[in-house]
């Protein structure tokens, strides 16, 4: 497909140019979302020492009094680069570091902001998720990231958000509404809505271009994606992929097409007493050309969805 080929060519070019830039604190690129709101777009790669784990979208929002960081980076090194880039935009203090979920590409940079003594904020289930995975993440990512990992700490939230009870953080004439969700991408997903600019930061509830990765419930993720697709917003920052100002419903639809196709085809196999092996070898293959890293994550998604759906 032409759309995919252009995206793939761009991704290949970025994979050559950006890792060296990410290693250079003077060239850590930021993209403006709206006035006072910036993000760094992660690479469509898995974490390596060369890309310092900078594979997810991270950023910050500035108010009149202080700044909120939304996800801190995929390594301590990336956290340092994000902090430096933030300070080039403002001298206001960092009052909040918000983690949208536990995956290391979103929270291994937390310790880079400790000097500001921020409040760390996350889903009510994030502390348990962080504690359960800390040992594995330390072993796996200290090896994977090498020197970029050094200094990383697993800092749990001191302020949490309960499902069904959104909270509002005031940065000074700029309010952020934080919402916690039932199980979807994970069991502890959190979004941030900037009311001043009508901008939604989705965390990994939304993937653009890079294939979604299921670590929770396919049924829950579909239901929440359908709800968020209808939300009245003007700007959107996904967990992976470019920020969006137009055709917002379309990017949600692309993800929904993938997830609903998987669910429908798995249900058909289960109803015919088929096996998980049949599912992983046949389900969703028509989506292959729509997503980067399809071969790396698709079979895992099918396996996770099959295990959930066979117990419906």
PDB file of N, CA, C and O in Angstrom, residues 259-289:
ATOM      1  N   UNK A 259      -8.301  -4.507  16.179  1.00  0.00           N
ATOM      2  CA  UNK A 259      -8.719  -5.244  17.372  1.00  0.00           C
ATOM      3  C   UNK A 259     -10.021  -6.011  17.151  1.00  0.00           C
ATOM      4  O   UNK A 259     -10.154  -7.166  17.596  1.00  0.00           O
ATOM      5  N   UNK A 260     -10.978  -5.400  16.460  1.00  0.00           N
ATOM      6  CA  UNK A 260     -12.249  -6.094  16.252  1.00  0.00           C
ATOM      7  C   UNK A 260     -12.101  -7.257  15.277  1.00  0.00           C
ATOM      8  O   UNK A 260     -12.772  -8.298  15.436  1.00  0.00           O
ATOM      9  N   UNK A 261     -11.237  -7.117  14.280  1.00  0.00           N
ATOM     10  CA  UNK A 261     -10.994  -8.233  13.364  1.00  0.00           C
ATOM     11  C   UNK A 261     -10.405  -9.423  14.115  1.00  0.00           C
ATOM     12  O   UNK A 261     -10.840 -10.574  13.924  1.00  0.00           O
ATOM     13  N   UNK A 262      -9.427  -9.167  14.947  1.00  0.00           N
ATOM     14  CA  UNK A 262      -8.842 -10.243  15.746  1.00  0.00           C
ATOM     15  C   UNK A 262      -9.918 -10.920  16.590  1.00  0.00           C
ATOM     16  O   UNK A 262     -10.013 -12.153  16.650  1.00  0.00           O
ATOM     17  N   UNK A 263     -10.732 -10.119  17.260  1.00  0.00           N
ATOM     18  CA  UNK A 263     -11.763 -10.695  18.130  1.00  0.00           C
ATOM     19  C   UNK A 263     -12.757 -11.543  17.346  1.00  0.00           C
ATOM     20  O   UNK A 263     -13.096 -12.663  17.757  1.00  0.00           O
ATOM     21  N   UNK A 264     -13.213 -11.030  16.219  1.00  0.00           N
ATOM     22  CA  UNK A 264     -14.193 -11.777  15.423  1.00  0.00           C
ATOM     23  C   UNK A 264     -13.623 -13.102  14.932  1.00  0.00           C
ATOM     24  O   UNK A 264     -14.294 -14.152  14.999  1.00  0.00           O
ATOM     25  N   UNK A 265     -12.394 -13.074  14.431  1.00  0.00           N
ATOM     26  CA  UNK A 265     -11.816 -14.292  13.870  1.00  0.00           C
ATOM     27  C   UNK A 265     -11.463 -15.302  14.962  1.00  0.00           C
ATOM     28  O   UNK A 265     -11.603 -16.516  14.753  1.00  0.00           O
ATOM     29  N   UNK A 266     -11.023 -14.840  16.108  1.00  0.00           N
ATOM     30  CA  UNK A 266     -10.752 -15.761  17.218  1.00  0.00           C
ATOM     31  C   UNK A 266     -12.051 -16.389  17.710  1.00  0.00           C
ATOM     32  O   UNK A 266     -12.108 -17.599  17.971  1.00  0.00           O
ATOM     33  N   UNK A 267     -13.090 -15.594  17.836  1.00  0.00           N
ATOM     34  CA  UNK A 267     -14.378 -16.147  18.284  1.00  0.00           C
ATOM     35  C   UNK A 267     -14.872 -17.225  17.322  1.00  0.00           C
ATOM     36  O   UNK A 267     -15.420 -18.248  17.747  1.00  0.00           O
ATOM     37  N   UNK A 268     -14.663 -17.012  16.023  1.00  0.00           N
ATOM     38  CA  UNK A 268     -15.093 -18.015  15.047  1.00  0.00           C
ATOM     39  C   UNK A 268     -14.316 -19.315  15.225  1.00  0.00           C
ATOM     40  O   UNK A 268     -14.886 -20.417  15.144  1.00  0.00           O
ATOM     41  N   UNK A 269     -13.029 -19.217  15.476  1.00  0.00           N
ATOM     42  CA  UNK A 269     -12.215 -20.423  15.685  1.00  0.00           C
ATOM     43  C   UNK A 269     -12.630 -21.137  16.965  1.00  0.00           C
ATOM     44  O   UNK A 269     -12.764 -22.370  16.994  1.00  0.00           O
ATOM     45  N   UNK A 270     -12.858 -20.375  18.025  1.00  0.00           N
ATOM     46  CA  UNK A 270     -13.263 -20.982  19.301  1.00  0.00           C
ATOM     47  C   UNK A 270     -14.612 -21.677  19.165  1.00  0.00           C
ATOM     48  O   UNK A 270     -14.807 -22.791  19.677  1.00  0.00           O
ATOM     49  N   UNK A 271     -15.554 -21.050  18.451  1.00  0.00           N
ATOM     50  CA  UNK A 271     -16.883 -21.648  18.299  1.00  0.00           C
ATOM     51  C   UNK A 271     -16.840 -22.933  17.482  1.00  0.00           C
ATOM     52  O   UNK A 271     -17.716 -23.789  17.596  1.00  0.00           O
ATOM     53  N   UNK A 272     -15.767 -23.080  16.700  1.00  0.00           N
ATOM     54  CA  UNK A 272     -15.588 -24.292  15.896  1.00  0.00           C
ATOM     55  C   UNK A 272     -14.620 -25.264  16.583  1.00  0.00           C
ATOM     56  O   UNK A 272     -14.110 -26.180  15.942  1.00  0.00           O
ATOM     57  N   UNK A 273     -14.373 -25.046  17.886  1.00  0.00           N
ATOM     58  CA  UNK A 273     -13.486 -25.900  18.685  1.00  0.00           C
ATOM     59  C   UNK A 273     -12.057 -25.922  18.136  1.00  0.00           C
ATOM     60  O   UNK A 273     -11.358 -26.931  18.246  1.00  0.00           O
ATOM     61  N   UNK A 274     -11.640 -24.793  17.560  1.00  0.00           N
ATOM     62  CA  UNK A 274     -10.277 -24.702  17.057  1.00  0.00           C
ATOM     63  C   UNK A 274      -9.288 -24.434  18.180  1.00  0.00           C
ATOM     64  O   UNK A 274      -9.662 -24.216  19.345  1.00  0.00           O
ATOM     65  N   UNK A 275      -8.017 -24.409  17.839  1.00  0.00           N
ATOM     66  CA  UNK A 275      -6.954 -24.283  18.827  1.00  0.00           C
ATOM     67  C   UNK A 275      -6.268 -22.929  18.750  1.00  0.00           C
ATOM     68  O   UNK A 275      -6.390 -22.194  17.754  1.00  0.00           O
ATOM     69  N   UNK A 276      -5.495 -22.641  19.769  1.00  0.00           N
ATOM     70  CA  UNK A 276      -4.738 -21.389  19.794  1.00  0.00           C
ATOM     71  C   UNK A 276      -3.677 -21.379  18.690  1.00  0.00           C
ATOM     72  O   UNK A 276      -3.349 -20.333  18.140  1.00  0.00           O
ATOM     73  N   UNK A 277      -3.175 -22.557  18.348  1.00  0.00           N
ATOM     74  CA  UNK A 277      -2.201 -22.647  17.253  1.00  0.00           C
ATOM     75  C   UNK A 277      -2.837 -22.240  15.931  1.00  0.00           C
ATOM     76  O   UNK A 277      -2.216 -21.569  15.102  1.00  0.00           O
ATOM     77  N   UNK A 278      -4.088 -22.692  15.698  1.00  0.00           N
ATOM     78  CA  UNK A 278      -4.791 -22.278  14.481  1.00  0.00           C
ATOM     79  C   UNK A 278      -4.961 -20.759  14.448  1.00  0.00           C
ATOM     80  O   UNK A 278      -4.804 -20.124  13.395  1.00  0.00           O
ATOM     81  N   UNK A 279      -5.273 -20.192  15.605  1.00  0.00           N
ATOM     82  CA  UNK A 279      -5.501 -18.748  15.668  1.00  0.00           C
ATOM     83  C   UNK A 279      -4.224 -17.973  15.354  1.00  0.00           C
ATOM     84  O   UNK A 279      -4.233 -17.034  14.548  1.00  0.00           O
ATOM     85  N   UNK A 280      -3.116 -18.360  15.961  1.00  0.00           N
ATOM     86  CA  UNK A 280      -1.880 -17.590  15.757  1.00  0.00           C
ATOM     87  C   UNK A 280      -1.342 -17.714  14.336  1.00  0.00           C
ATOM     88  O   UNK A 280      -0.581 -16.867  13.882  1.00  0.00           O
ATOM     89  N   UNK A 281      -1.751 -18.743  13.639  1.00  0.00           N
ATOM     90  CA  UNK A 281      -1.265 -18.928  12.268  1.00  0.00           C
ATOM     91  C   UNK A 281      -2.194 -18.331  11.213  1.00  0.00           C
ATOM     92  O   UNK A 281      -1.826 -18.264  10.038  1.00  0.00           O
ATOM     93  N   UNK A 282      -3.380 -17.862  11.617  1.00  0.00           N
ATOM     94  CA  UNK A 282      -4.341 -17.415  10.598  1.00  0.00           C
ATOM     95  C   UNK A 282      -5.042 -16.103  10.912  1.00  0.00           C
ATOM     96  O   UNK A 282      -5.459 -15.388   9.985  1.00  0.00           O
ATOM     97  N   UNK A 283      -5.182 -15.754  12.150  1.00  0.00           N
ATOM     98  CA  UNK A 283      -6.008 -14.600  12.526  1.00  0.00           C
ATOM     99  C   UNK A 283      -5.308 -13.276  12.186  1.00  0.00           C
ATOM    100  O   UNK A 283      -4.115 -13.105  12.433  1.00  0.00           O
ATOM    101  N   UNK A 284      -6.073 -12.356  11.607  1.00  0.00           N
ATOM    102  CA  UNK A 284      -5.634 -10.974  11.446  1.00  0.00           C
ATOM    103  C   UNK A 284      -4.565 -10.720  10.406  1.00  0.00           C
ATOM    104  O   UNK A 284      -4.019  -9.611  10.336  1.00  0.00           O
ATOM    105  N   UNK A 285      -4.258 -11.692   9.574  1.00  0.00           N
ATOM    106  CA  UNK A 285      -3.135 -11.521   8.649  1.00  0.00           C
ATOM    107  C   UNK A 285      -3.397 -10.455   7.586  1.00  0.00           C
ATOM    108  O   UNK A 285      -2.453  -9.892   7.028  1.00  0.00           O
ATOM    109  N   UNK A 286      -4.657 -10.164   7.327  1.00  0.00           N
ATOM    110  CA  UNK A 286      -4.961  -9.120   6.342  1.00  0.00           C
ATOM    111  C   UNK A 286      -4.553  -7.727   6.810  1.00  0.00           C
ATOM    112  O   UNK A 286      -4.480  -6.787   6.013  1.00  0.00           O
ATOM    113  N   UNK A 287      -4.244  -7.575   8.102  1.00  0.00           N
ATOM    114  CA  UNK A 287      -3.823  -6.284   8.654  1.00  0.00           C
ATOM    115  C   UNK A 287      -2.313  -6.076   8.571  1.00  0.00           C
ATOM    116  O   UNK A 287      -1.806  -5.026   8.980  1.00  0.00           O
ATOM    117  N   UNK A 288      -1.590  -7.052   8.056  1.00  0.00           N
ATOM    118  CA  UNK A 288      -0.126  -7.018   8.097  1.00  0.00           C
ATOM    119  C   UNK A 288       0.461  -5.749   7.515  1.00  0.00           C
ATOM    120  O   UNK A 288       1.403  -5.168   8.086  1.00  0.00           O
ATOM    121  N   UNK A 289      -0.048  -5.292   6.390  1.00  0.00           N
ATOM    122  CA  UNK A 289       0.533  -4.138   5.722  1.00  0.00           C
ATOM    123  C   UNK A 289       0.080  -2.801   6.311  1.00  0.00           C
ATOM    124  O   UNK A 289       0.499  -1.744   5.830  1.00  0.00           O
TER     125      UNK A 289
END
